[in-house]
Structure formats: C-alpha cells, structure tokens
Amino acid sequence: MEFVTHCENSESSTTSSIIPEMETSSQIVELALSVERADTAALLGADESSIDTLEKKRLEEIRQQQISQAKLMAERRQKKAAMGMEQRQNWEQEIERYRIENEEVEERQRRLDIEETMNEFYPKLCEWVGLSNYEVLYNSVEDGTNASDFNKKVCGEKNVMFIIITKTGYAFGCFCHKKIPYPKKSYIYSMYDKKYFTFSLRNPSCSEPIYFKQKHQGKSICIWPNDEQNFIFTTKRFIKIKNPNGPHGTRSFFHGKFSLKYKSKDHQKREHTFFTQTTAFDVHRLVVLHWF
C-alpha cells in the first residue's frame, strides 16, 4: 500500500512537473509567433511606407512632367498665335501696300490722261477763256513731235490753248486769243495779245488752278520754222518745249526769269519752279485745244 501510494505520489509529481514545462513551451511558441507577427507587421509596414514614398515621388515626377509639357504646349500655342498674328499683320500690310500702289498708279494714269484733266478743270478753264466749247487741234502722242507736225495743226487758229502734262503728272500751259502766226524761215512771235495768259492746273504745292498775266504786253507764243529739229514751240520767258526725238536732248524747261515777266491775280510772286519744282521737265503729252 505504501508502495502504491508512493507511486501515485511519484506520478503526480512527475505530471505536475511536466505540465509547467508544456505551458512554458506553449508560451515560447506563442511568443515566437507574436514576435514573428510583429516583425512581419513591422516589415510590411516598412515596405508599404517605402512603396508610398516611391509612388508619391513617381506621381510627383509625372505631375511635374505634365506641368512642364502643358507649359511647353502653351508656349508653342502662344508662339504660333504670335506668328499667326505677325503673318496676318504682314499680310494686311502687304495688301495695304498693294492698295496704295494701285491707287497711286490709277491716280498717275488719271493725271496723265487729257480727258480726265479736262473733266477735272473744265469749269475753271471756261471761266478763264469765257468760252464753253473746245476741240482738239493737236496731240503730240498721235500727231508727231516735230515743229512741222505742230505747225500744220495749230497755225492760223485763234483762241488756242496749249496744255502740257509732264511725266510726273503736273499740268500747265498758256492761252492765246490772237491768231497763231504761220511759220517763216526764222522763228516768229505772236505780238500784243491782251488776252494771253499762262496757267497752272496741277503743281507740287497742290494749290488751286491759277493763271498769270504779262506785266507788260509784248511777245507771247513763238512759232518755229518747219525744218526746226530741236523745239516744237516756245513762249516768251515761260516754257521751251523740245522735240523728244531732237538732236540736242529731250528735256523741256522753264525760263528762269518767269517772275519778272508774269504776275498772278493775288500779286504773290511765284518763280518758275512753282510749276514742277524743277527747271527741266519731261513732257508726257502736249495737247492744243481750239475754244469756241
């Protein structure tokens, strides 16, 4: 009985000693698992933080690239718009330049045309000559530029107006009431014509049409012999119209002492340069009209 009791006590003692050991092992395993879970959680937490940082950095880089790209596109659009505006301005300036040039050409053609000139100044010319009808006696473009061409069309006529249109579009001339003399072996003047006057229709100063009377009556229109090669016709101290196909130059010219011979209605002194600003000039057309 004692033996049994001892055994039971011994078994009980052994069992009680084993249970604490098992509990300790379980705690160790549990602790290990806890540590592992903690380490895993810490590791996972560290990885997620790192991933978030990298992702944020990558997204920020993408955002900055997008901003840079947007700025670049905006700059390109602005540059393109500026270039488009500049091209449009250049285009508009080019159109305006062509328009002005075209208007200048049209104006020059109008000023060079005798019909346009007569339409523009007809009322003033009628007022000056006291007549309202006219016919063309001579046109240098159609009838020739020699003295003989001029003489056969003009000589013997009265109430004759000479209109010169220069290549720059200025217009001026003179009017003779008395009959134009016929040519002789030497040049011959028309004398003492009370109604003789010179005039300007278009001039560099853009003034209104104006006429000039002689201060003292005397010589006016000069008719040259038919065999004259240098001049078509001339006037006393006003103009000398040359044959453009003549042997001694083609440019016609004003007399330098015009202001000594002629006066205007307003008595304002005007030199020969009043008509074209120059002494010499190129004739585009010489037209002679008969008024009646």
PDB file of C-alpha atoms in Angstrom:
ATOM      1  CA  MET A   1       0.000   0.000   0.000  1.00  0.00           C
ATOM      2  CA  GLU A   2       2.768   2.298   0.788  1.00  0.00           C
ATOM      3  CA  PHE A   3       4.383   1.407  -2.463  1.00  0.00           C
ATOM      4  CA  VAL A   4       1.289   2.247  -4.388  1.00  0.00           C
ATOM      5  CA  THR A   5       0.909   5.449  -2.594  1.00  0.00           C
ATOM      6  CA  HIS A   6       4.440   6.324  -3.299  1.00  0.00           C
ATOM      7  CA  CYS A   7       3.967   5.559  -6.950  1.00  0.00           C
ATOM      8  CA  GLU A   8       0.866   7.635  -7.145  1.00  0.00           C
ATOM      9  CA  ASN A   9       2.651  10.442  -5.425  1.00  0.00           C
ATOM     10  CA  SER A  10       5.575   9.972  -7.726  1.00  0.00           C
ATOM     11  CA  GLU A  11       3.324  10.004 -10.845  1.00  0.00           C
ATOM     12  CA  SER A  12       1.520  13.009  -9.566  1.00  0.00           C
ATOM     13  CA  SER A  13       4.798  14.765  -9.002  1.00  0.00           C
ATOM     14  CA  THR A  14       6.048  13.864 -12.460  1.00  0.00           C
ATOM     15  CA  THR A  15       2.861  15.031 -14.122  1.00  0.00           C
ATOM     16  CA  SER A  16       2.898  18.258 -12.243  1.00  0.00           C
ATOM     17  CA  SER A  17       6.490  18.857 -13.293  1.00  0.00           C
ATOM     18  CA  ILE A  18       5.738  18.143 -16.975  1.00  0.00           C
ATOM     19  CA  ILE A  19       2.697  20.465 -17.239  1.00  0.00           C
ATOM     20  CA  PRO A  20       4.636  23.592 -16.350  1.00  0.00           C
ATOM     21  CA  GLU A  21       7.217  22.660 -18.941  1.00  0.00           C
ATOM     22  CA  MET A  22       4.493  22.264 -21.588  1.00  0.00           C
ATOM     23  CA  GLU A  23       2.949  25.544 -20.593  1.00  0.00           C
ATOM     24  CA  THR A  24       6.351  27.182 -20.886  1.00  0.00           C
ATOM     25  CA  SER A  25       6.877  25.709 -24.369  1.00  0.00           C
ATOM     26  CA  SER A  26       3.457  26.937 -25.475  1.00  0.00           C
ATOM     27  CA  GLN A  27       4.286  30.358 -24.195  1.00  0.00           C
ATOM     28  CA  ILE A  28       7.569  30.274 -26.062  1.00  0.00           C
ATOM     29  CA  VAL A  29       5.842  29.259 -29.282  1.00  0.00           C
ATOM     30  CA  GLU A  30       3.178  31.863 -28.728  1.00  0.00           C
ATOM     31  CA  LEU A  31       5.851  34.428 -28.015  1.00  0.00           C
ATOM     32  CA  ALA A  32       7.756  33.397 -31.109  1.00  0.00           C
ATOM     33  CA  LEU A  33       4.622  33.657 -33.162  1.00  0.00           C
ATOM     34  CA  SER A  34       3.896  37.021 -31.626  1.00  0.00           C
ATOM     35  CA  VAL A  35       7.400  38.227 -32.422  1.00  0.00           C
ATOM     36  CA  GLU A  36       7.107  36.871 -35.950  1.00  0.00           C
ATOM     37  CA  ARG A  37       3.769  38.579 -36.398  1.00  0.00           C
ATOM     38  CA  ALA A  38       5.208  41.791 -35.001  1.00  0.00           C
ATOM     39  CA  ASP A  39       8.275  41.545 -37.238  1.00  0.00           C
ATOM     40  CA  THR A  40       6.107  40.747 -40.238  1.00  0.00           C
ATOM     41  CA  ALA A  41       3.817  43.642 -39.449  1.00  0.00           C
ATOM     42  CA  ALA A  42       6.808  45.917 -38.992  1.00  0.00           C
ATOM     43  CA  LEU A  43       8.328  44.649 -42.222  1.00  0.00           C
ATOM     44  CA  LEU A  44       5.078  45.039 -44.085  1.00  0.00           C
ATOM     45  CA  GLY A  45       4.623  48.476 -42.596  1.00  0.00           C
ATOM     46  CA  ALA A  46       8.117  49.487 -43.683  1.00  0.00           C
ATOM     47  CA  ASP A  47       7.549  48.175 -47.221  1.00  0.00           C
ATOM     48  CA  GLU A  48       4.211  49.982 -47.563  1.00  0.00           C
ATOM     49  CA  SER A  49       5.758  53.247 -46.366  1.00  0.00           C
ATOM     50  CA  SER A  50       8.629  52.825 -48.798  1.00  0.00           C
ATOM     51  CA  ILE A  51       6.234  51.992 -51.620  1.00  0.00           C
ATOM     52  CA  ASP A  52       4.073  55.008 -50.763  1.00  0.00           C
ATOM     53  CA  THR A  53       7.137  57.272 -50.826  1.00  0.00           C
ATOM     54  CA  LEU A  54       8.329  55.930 -54.181  1.00  0.00           C
ATOM     55  CA  GLU A  55       4.838  56.100 -55.618  1.00  0.00           C
ATOM     56  CA  LYS A  56       4.374  59.638 -54.388  1.00  0.00           C
ATOM     57  CA  LYS A  57       7.744  60.568 -55.845  1.00  0.00           C
ATOM     58  CA  ARG A  58       6.889  58.930 -59.162  1.00  0.00           C
ATOM     59  CA  LEU A  59       3.479  60.595 -59.257  1.00  0.00           C
ATOM     60  CA  GLU A  60       5.073  63.940 -58.399  1.00  0.00           C
ATOM     61  CA  GLU A  61       7.572  63.477 -61.231  1.00  0.00           C
ATOM     62  CA  ILE A  62       4.726  62.623 -63.600  1.00  0.00           C
ATOM     63  CA  ARG A  63       2.803  65.672 -62.405  1.00  0.00           C
ATOM     64  CA  GLN A  64       5.844  67.911 -62.916  1.00  0.00           C
ATOM     65  CA  GLN A  65       6.355  66.431 -66.380  1.00  0.00           C
ATOM     66  CA  GLN A  66       2.712  67.085 -67.185  1.00  0.00           C
ATOM     67  CA  ILE A  67       3.052  70.671 -65.923  1.00  0.00           C
ATOM     68  CA  SER A  68       6.217  71.155 -67.987  1.00  0.00           C
ATOM     69  CA  GLN A  69       4.516  69.637 -71.025  1.00  0.00           C
ATOM     70  CA  ALA A  70       1.483  71.865 -70.517  1.00  0.00           C
ATOM     71  CA  LYS A  71       3.718  74.936 -70.221  1.00  0.00           C
ATOM     72  CA  LEU A  72       5.611  73.906 -73.350  1.00  0.00           C
ATOM     73  CA  MET A  73       2.368  73.397 -75.263  1.00  0.00           C
ATOM     74  CA  ALA A  74       1.065  76.740 -74.013  1.00  0.00           C
ATOM     75  CA  GLU A  75       4.289  78.455 -75.100  1.00  0.00           C
ATOM     76  CA  ARG A  76       4.051  76.787 -78.501  1.00  0.00           C
ATOM     77  CA  ARG A  77       0.434  77.883 -78.863  1.00  0.00           C
ATOM     78  CA  GLN A  78       1.356  81.424 -77.860  1.00  0.00           C
ATOM     79  CA  LYS A  79       4.292  81.417 -80.252  1.00  0.00           C
ATOM     80  CA  LYS A  80       2.111  80.013 -83.008  1.00  0.00           C
ATOM     81  CA  ALA A  81      -0.561  82.590 -82.244  1.00  0.00           C
ATOM     82  CA  ALA A  82       2.078  85.336 -82.249  1.00  0.00           C
ATOM     83  CA  MET A  83       3.480  84.039 -85.521  1.00  0.00           C
ATOM     84  CA  GLY A  84      -0.033  83.854 -86.906  1.00  0.00           C
ATOM     85  CA  MET A  85      -0.709  87.419 -85.777  1.00  0.00           C
ATOM     86  CA  GLU A  86       2.597  88.594 -87.243  1.00  0.00           C
ATOM     87  CA  GLN A  87       1.874  86.803 -90.511  1.00  0.00           C
ATOM     88  CA  ARG A  88      -1.603  88.305 -90.559  1.00  0.00           C
ATOM     89  CA  GLN A  89      -0.183  91.768 -89.877  1.00  0.00           C
ATOM     90  CA  ASN A  90       2.416  91.277 -92.617  1.00  0.00           C
ATOM     91  CA  TRP A  91      -0.316  90.079 -94.942  1.00  0.00           C
ATOM     92  CA  GLU A  92      -2.517  93.072 -94.114  1.00  0.00           C
ATOM     93  CA  GLN A  93       0.431  95.436 -94.558  1.00  0.00           C
ATOM     94  CA  GLU A  94       1.216  93.845 -97.914  1.00  0.00           C
ATOM     95  CA  ILE A  95      -2.405  94.236 -99.031  1.00  0.00           C
ATOM     96  CA  GLU A  96      -2.394  97.861 -97.876  1.00  0.00           C
ATOM     97  CA  ARG A  97       0.860  98.496 -99.747  1.00  0.00           C
ATOM     98  CA  TYR A  98      -0.572  96.998-102.937  1.00  0.00           C
ATOM     99  CA  ARG A  99      -3.752  99.030-102.475  1.00  0.00           C
ATOM    100  CA  ILE A 100      -1.793 102.268-102.098  1.00  0.00           C
ATOM    101  CA  GLU A 101       0.439 101.426-105.055  1.00  0.00           C
ATOM    102  CA  ASN A 102      -2.616 100.609-107.156  1.00  0.00           C
ATOM    103  CA  GLU A 103      -4.275 103.881-106.162  1.00  0.00           C
ATOM    104  CA  GLU A 104      -1.080 105.755-106.993  1.00  0.00           C
ATOM    105  CA  VAL A 105      -0.900 104.076-110.398  1.00  0.00           C
ATOM    106  CA  GLU A 106      -4.563 104.853-111.074  1.00  0.00           C
ATOM    107  CA  GLU A 107      -4.082 108.451-109.929  1.00  0.00           C
ATOM    108  CA  ARG A 108      -0.994 108.832-112.094  1.00  0.00           C
ATOM    109  CA  GLN A 109      -2.847 107.411-115.111  1.00  0.00           C
ATOM    110  CA  ARG A 110      -5.740 109.751-114.399  1.00  0.00           C
ATOM    111  CA  ARG A 111      -3.418 112.742-114.141  1.00  0.00           C
ATOM    112  CA  LEU A 112      -1.677 111.796-117.387  1.00  0.00           C
ATOM    113  CA  ASP A 113      -4.944 111.467-119.293  1.00  0.00           C
ATOM    114  CA  ILE A 114      -6.017 114.633-121.115  1.00  0.00           C
ATOM    115  CA  GLU A 115      -9.724 113.772-120.949  1.00  0.00           C
ATOM    116  CA  GLU A 116      -9.548 113.298-117.176  1.00  0.00           C
ATOM    117  CA  THR A 117      -7.639 116.567-116.907  1.00  0.00           C
ATOM    118  CA  MET A 118     -10.237 118.427-118.953  1.00  0.00           C
ATOM    119  CA  ASN A 119     -13.108 116.904-116.983  1.00  0.00           C
ATOM    120  CA  GLU A 120     -11.477 117.982-113.739  1.00  0.00           C
ATOM    121  CA  PHE A 121     -10.633 121.560-114.748  1.00  0.00           C
ATOM    122  CA  TYR A 122     -13.232 122.297-117.413  1.00  0.00           C
ATOM    123  CA  PRO A 123     -15.299 124.753-115.286  1.00  0.00           C
ATOM    124  CA  LYS A 124     -12.205 126.767-114.361  1.00  0.00           C
ATOM    125  CA  LEU A 125     -10.910 126.849-117.952  1.00  0.00           C
ATOM    126  CA  CYS A 126     -14.318 128.003-119.216  1.00  0.00           C
ATOM    127  CA  GLU A 127     -14.226 130.776-116.643  1.00  0.00           C
ATOM    128  CA  TRP A 128     -10.768 131.877-117.761  1.00  0.00           C
ATOM    129  CA  VAL A 129     -11.350 131.895-121.534  1.00  0.00           C
ATOM    130  CA  GLY A 130     -15.017 132.965-121.492  1.00  0.00           C
ATOM    131  CA  LEU A 131     -15.981 130.118-123.862  1.00  0.00           C
ATOM    132  CA  SER A 132     -17.602 126.736-123.266  1.00  0.00           C
ATOM    133  CA  ASN A 133     -16.754 124.509-126.251  1.00  0.00           C
ATOM    134  CA  TYR A 134     -13.447 123.144-127.463  1.00  0.00           C
ATOM    135  CA  GLU A 135     -11.923 120.743-129.952  1.00  0.00           C
ATOM    136  CA  VAL A 136      -8.513 119.094-130.034  1.00  0.00           C
ATOM    137  CA  LEU A 137      -6.248 120.537-132.723  1.00  0.00           C
ATOM    138  CA  TYR A 138      -3.042 118.710-131.867  1.00  0.00           C
ATOM    139  CA  ASN A 139      -1.950 115.793-129.677  1.00  0.00           C
ATOM    140  CA  SER A 140       1.788 115.087-129.561  1.00  0.00           C
ATOM    141  CA  VAL A 141       1.227 111.369-128.888  1.00  0.00           C
ATOM    142  CA  GLU A 142      -0.867 110.969-132.040  1.00  0.00           C
ATOM    143  CA  ASP A 143       0.271 113.746-134.389  1.00  0.00           C
ATOM    144  CA  GLY A 144       4.072 113.717-134.073  1.00  0.00           C
ATOM    145  CA  THR A 145       6.647 115.817-132.229  1.00  0.00           C
ATOM    146  CA  ASN A 146       8.373 117.819-134.965  1.00  0.00           C
ATOM    147  CA  ALA A 147       7.778 121.548-135.386  1.00  0.00           C
ATOM    148  CA  SER A 148       6.207 120.856-138.792  1.00  0.00           C
ATOM    149  CA  ASP A 149       3.708 118.403-137.216  1.00  0.00           C
ATOM    150  CA  PHE A 150       2.759 121.060-134.696  1.00  0.00           C
ATOM    151  CA  ASN A 151       2.588 123.969-137.166  1.00  0.00           C
ATOM    152  CA  LYS A 152       0.255 122.355-139.680  1.00  0.00           C
ATOM    153  CA  LYS A 153      -2.300 121.642-136.922  1.00  0.00           C
ATOM    154  CA  VAL A 154      -2.119 124.890-134.961  1.00  0.00           C
ATOM    155  CA  CYS A 155      -1.034 127.842-137.106  1.00  0.00           C
ATOM    156  CA  GLY A 156      -3.799 130.146-138.349  1.00  0.00           C
ATOM    157  CA  GLU A 157      -6.140 129.283-135.447  1.00  0.00           C
ATOM    158  CA  LYS A 158      -7.290 131.657-132.691  1.00  0.00           C
ATOM    159  CA  ASN A 159      -8.496 131.114-129.110  1.00  0.00           C
ATOM    160  CA  VAL A 160      -5.906 128.378-128.786  1.00  0.00           C
ATOM    161  CA  MET A 161      -4.904 126.729-125.504  1.00  0.00           C
ATOM    162  CA  PHE A 162      -1.661 124.799-125.041  1.00  0.00           C
ATOM    163  CA  ILE A 163      -1.716 122.187-122.245  1.00  0.00           C
ATOM    164  CA  ILE A 164       1.438 120.353-121.179  1.00  0.00           C
ATOM    165  CA  ILE A 165       1.206 117.259-118.983  1.00  0.00           C
ATOM    166  CA  THR A 166       4.550 116.115-117.578  1.00  0.00           C
ATOM    167  CA  LYS A 167       5.546 112.527-116.869  1.00  0.00           C
ATOM    168  CA  THR A 168       5.132 113.278-113.162  1.00  0.00           C
ATOM    169  CA  GLY A 169       1.504 114.356-113.734  1.00  0.00           C
ATOM    170  CA  TYR A 170       1.836 118.141-113.411  1.00  0.00           C
ATOM    171  CA  ALA A 171      -0.267 120.180-115.832  1.00  0.00           C
ATOM    172  CA  PHE A 172       0.219 123.760-117.037  1.00  0.00           C
ATOM    173  CA  GLY A 173       0.122 125.811-120.229  1.00  0.00           C
ATOM    174  CA  CYS A 174      -0.962 129.049-121.854  1.00  0.00           C
ATOM    175  CA  PHE A 175      -3.798 130.576-123.881  1.00  0.00           C
ATOM    176  CA  CYS A 176      -3.646 132.805-126.974  1.00  0.00           C
ATOM    177  CA  HIS A 177      -6.634 134.786-128.148  1.00  0.00           C
ATOM    178  CA  LYS A 178      -4.999 136.182-131.266  1.00  0.00           C
ATOM    179  CA  LYS A 179      -4.439 134.086-134.377  1.00  0.00           C
ATOM    180  CA  ILE A 180      -1.329 131.907-134.236  1.00  0.00           C
ATOM    181  CA  PRO A 181       1.145 133.116-136.906  1.00  0.00           C
ATOM    182  CA  TYR A 182       2.273 130.866-139.726  1.00  0.00           C
ATOM    183  CA  PRO A 183       5.886 129.673-139.751  1.00  0.00           C
ATOM    184  CA  LYS A 184       8.591 131.565-141.605  1.00  0.00           C
ATOM    185  CA  LYS A 185      12.253 130.943-142.380  1.00  0.00           C
ATOM    186  CA  SER A 186      13.089 132.006-138.828  1.00  0.00           C
ATOM    187  CA  TYR A 187      11.079 131.869-135.619  1.00  0.00           C
ATOM    188  CA  ILE A 188       8.223 134.352-135.227  1.00  0.00           C
ATOM    189  CA  TYR A 189       6.312 135.627-132.167  1.00  0.00           C
ATOM    190  CA  SER A 190       2.642 136.396-131.682  1.00  0.00           C
ATOM    191  CA  MET A 191       2.543 140.021-130.501  1.00  0.00           C
ATOM    192  CA  TYR A 192       0.449 142.150-128.137  1.00  0.00           C
ATOM    193  CA  ASP A 193      -2.236 139.659-127.256  1.00  0.00           C
ATOM    194  CA  LYS A 194      -4.270 141.325-124.486  1.00  0.00           C
ATOM    195  CA  LYS A 195      -5.965 138.054-123.539  1.00  0.00           C
ATOM    196  CA  TYR A 196      -2.816 135.960-123.459  1.00  0.00           C
ATOM    197  CA  PHE A 197      -2.099 134.243-120.121  1.00  0.00           C
ATOM    198  CA  THR A 198      -0.187 131.312-118.676  1.00  0.00           C
ATOM    199  CA  PHE A 199      -1.590 128.951-116.054  1.00  0.00           C
ATOM    200  CA  SER A 200      -1.021 126.033-113.690  1.00  0.00           C
ATOM    201  CA  LEU A 201      -3.607 123.284-113.199  1.00  0.00           C
ATOM    202  CA  ARG A 202      -1.606 120.769-111.147  1.00  0.00           C
ATOM    203  CA  ASN A 203       1.573 121.676-109.304  1.00  0.00           C
ATOM    204  CA  PRO A 204       3.731 120.311-106.447  1.00  0.00           C
ATOM    205  CA  SER A 205       2.169 122.643-103.877  1.00  0.00           C
ATOM    206  CA  CYS A 206      -1.308 121.241-104.710  1.00  0.00           C
ATOM    207  CA  SER A 207      -2.661 124.774-104.912  1.00  0.00           C
ATOM    208  CA  GLU A 208      -5.841 125.656-106.759  1.00  0.00           C
ATOM    209  CA  PRO A 209      -5.594 126.320-110.517  1.00  0.00           C
ATOM    210  CA  ILE A 210      -4.092 129.745-111.110  1.00  0.00           C
ATOM    211  CA  TYR A 211      -3.308 131.928-114.120  1.00  0.00           C
ATOM    212  CA  PHE A 212      -0.676 134.610-114.745  1.00  0.00           C
ATOM    213  CA  LYS A 213      -0.851 137.712-116.922  1.00  0.00           C
ATOM    214  CA  GLN A 214       2.072 139.530-118.521  1.00  0.00           C
ATOM    215  CA  LYS A 215       3.240 142.577-116.602  1.00  0.00           C
ATOM    216  CA  HIS A 216       3.830 144.320-119.925  1.00  0.00           C
ATOM    217  CA  GLN A 217       2.260 143.229-123.191  1.00  0.00           C
ATOM    218  CA  GLY A 218       4.596 142.153-125.941  1.00  0.00           C
ATOM    219  CA  LYS A 219       5.818 138.816-127.258  1.00  0.00           C
ATOM    220  CA  SER A 220       3.957 135.635-126.309  1.00  0.00           C
ATOM    221  CA  ILE A 221       3.890 132.418-128.410  1.00  0.00           C
ATOM    222  CA  CYS A 222       6.874 131.643-130.624  1.00  0.00           C
ATOM    223  CA  ILE A 223       6.413 129.567-133.804  1.00  0.00           C
ATOM    224  CA  TRP A 224       9.486 127.869-135.258  1.00  0.00           C
ATOM    225  CA  PRO A 225      10.256 127.050-138.907  1.00  0.00           C
ATOM    226  CA  ASN A 226       9.027 123.717-140.224  1.00  0.00           C
ATOM    227  CA  ASP A 227      12.588 122.423-140.526  1.00  0.00           C
ATOM    228  CA  GLU A 228      13.323 123.081-136.836  1.00  0.00           C
ATOM    229  CA  GLN A 229      14.543 119.861-135.192  1.00  0.00           C
ATOM    230  CA  ASN A 230      15.146 120.962-131.601  1.00  0.00           C
ATOM    231  CA  PHE A 231      11.971 122.776-130.472  1.00  0.00           C
ATOM    232  CA  ILE A 232       8.255 122.168-131.048  1.00  0.00           C
ATOM    233  CA  PHE A 233       7.210 125.600-129.768  1.00  0.00           C
ATOM    234  CA  THR A 234       8.284 128.131-127.130  1.00  0.00           C
ATOM    235  CA  THR A 235       6.883 131.149-125.265  1.00  0.00           C
ATOM    236  CA  LYS A 236       8.450 134.384-124.132  1.00  0.00           C
ATOM    237  CA  ARG A 237      10.070 133.808-120.713  1.00  0.00           C
ATOM    238  CA  PHE A 238       7.824 130.890-119.798  1.00  0.00           C
ATOM    239  CA  ILE A 239       8.475 127.492-121.421  1.00  0.00           C
ATOM    240  CA  LYS A 240      10.524 125.922-124.189  1.00  0.00           C
ATOM    241  CA  ILE A 241       9.019 122.635-125.386  1.00  0.00           C
ATOM    242  CA  LYS A 242      11.595 120.428-127.052  1.00  0.00           C
ATOM    243  CA  ASN A 243      11.245 117.676-129.599  1.00  0.00           C
ATOM    244  CA  PRO A 244      11.908 114.445-127.612  1.00  0.00           C
ATOM    245  CA  ASN A 245      13.433 112.989-130.782  1.00  0.00           C
ATOM    246  CA  GLY A 246      15.571 116.045-131.462  1.00  0.00           C
ATOM    247  CA  PRO A 247      19.380 116.184-131.694  1.00  0.00           C
ATOM    248  CA  HIS A 248      20.070 118.236-128.543  1.00  0.00           C
ATOM    249  CA  GLY A 249      18.434 116.448-125.623  1.00  0.00           C
ATOM    250  CA  THR A 250      14.846 115.603-124.829  1.00  0.00           C
ATOM    251  CA  ARG A 251      14.021 117.624-121.689  1.00  0.00           C
ATOM    252  CA  SER A 252      11.922 120.760-121.949  1.00  0.00           C
ATOM    253  CA  PHE A 253      12.472 123.613-119.480  1.00  0.00           C
ATOM    254  CA  PHE A 254      11.145 126.807-117.902  1.00  0.00           C
ATOM    255  CA  HIS A 255      12.658 130.220-118.361  1.00  0.00           C
ATOM    256  CA  GLY A 256      14.451 131.326-115.197  1.00  0.00           C
ATOM    257  CA  LYS A 257      13.066 134.897-115.380  1.00  0.00           C
ATOM    258  CA  PHE A 258       9.397 133.919-115.341  1.00  0.00           C
ATOM    259  CA  SER A 259       8.589 136.036-112.269  1.00  0.00           C
ATOM    260  CA  LEU A 260       9.961 139.158-113.987  1.00  0.00           C
ATOM    261  CA  LYS A 261       7.560 138.777-116.907  1.00  0.00           C
ATOM    262  CA  TYR A 262       4.365 137.456-115.255  1.00  0.00           C
ATOM    263  CA  LYS A 263       2.150 138.244-112.289  1.00  0.00           C
ATOM    264  CA  SER A 264      -0.772 136.439-110.665  1.00  0.00           C
ATOM    265  CA  LYS A 265      -4.133 137.889-109.680  1.00  0.00           C
ATOM    266  CA  ASP A 266      -3.174 137.811-105.993  1.00  0.00           C
ATOM    267  CA  HIS A 267       0.134 139.589-106.833  1.00  0.00           C
ATOM    268  CA  GLN A 268       2.085 136.924-104.971  1.00  0.00           C
ATOM    269  CA  LYS A 269       5.482 136.350-106.541  1.00  0.00           C
ATOM    270  CA  ARG A 270       5.978 132.831-107.902  1.00  0.00           C
ATOM    271  CA  GLU A 271       9.160 131.597-109.507  1.00  0.00           C
ATOM    272  CA  HIS A 272       9.381 129.224-112.458  1.00  0.00           C
ATOM    273  CA  THR A 273       9.891 126.299-110.051  1.00  0.00           C
ATOM    274  CA  PHE A 274       6.294 126.750-108.875  1.00  0.00           C
ATOM    275  CA  PHE A 275       5.060 124.587-111.760  1.00  0.00           C
ATOM    276  CA  THR A 276       7.140 121.405-111.274  1.00  0.00           C
ATOM    277  CA  GLN A 277       9.752 122.293-108.601  1.00  0.00           C
ATOM    278  CA  THR A 278      12.451 121.895-111.251  1.00  0.00           C
ATOM    279  CA  THR A 279      13.695 123.920-114.193  1.00  0.00           C
ATOM    280  CA  ALA A 280      13.765 120.975-116.610  1.00  0.00           C
ATOM    281  CA  PHE A 281      10.913 118.512-117.081  1.00  0.00           C
ATOM    282  CA  ASP A 282       9.862 115.594-119.290  1.00  0.00           C
ATOM    283  CA  VAL A 283       6.743 116.042-121.400  1.00  0.00           C
ATOM    284  CA  HIS A 284       4.273 113.178-121.366  1.00  0.00           C
ATOM    285  CA  ARG A 285       1.808 114.876-123.665  1.00  0.00           C
ATOM    286  CA  LEU A 286       1.310 118.235-125.369  1.00  0.00           C
ATOM    287  CA  VAL A 287      -2.277 118.990-126.389  1.00  0.00           C
ATOM    288  CA  VAL A 288      -3.574 122.066-128.216  1.00  0.00           C
ATOM    289  CA  LEU A 289      -7.266 122.988-127.950  1.00  0.00           C
ATOM    290  CA  HIS A 290      -9.373 125.357-130.005  1.00  0.00           C
ATOM    291  CA  TRP A 291     -12.053 127.078-127.901  1.00  0.00           C
ATOM    292  CA  PHE A 292     -15.256 128.445-129.440  1.00  0.00           C
TER     293      PHE A 292
END
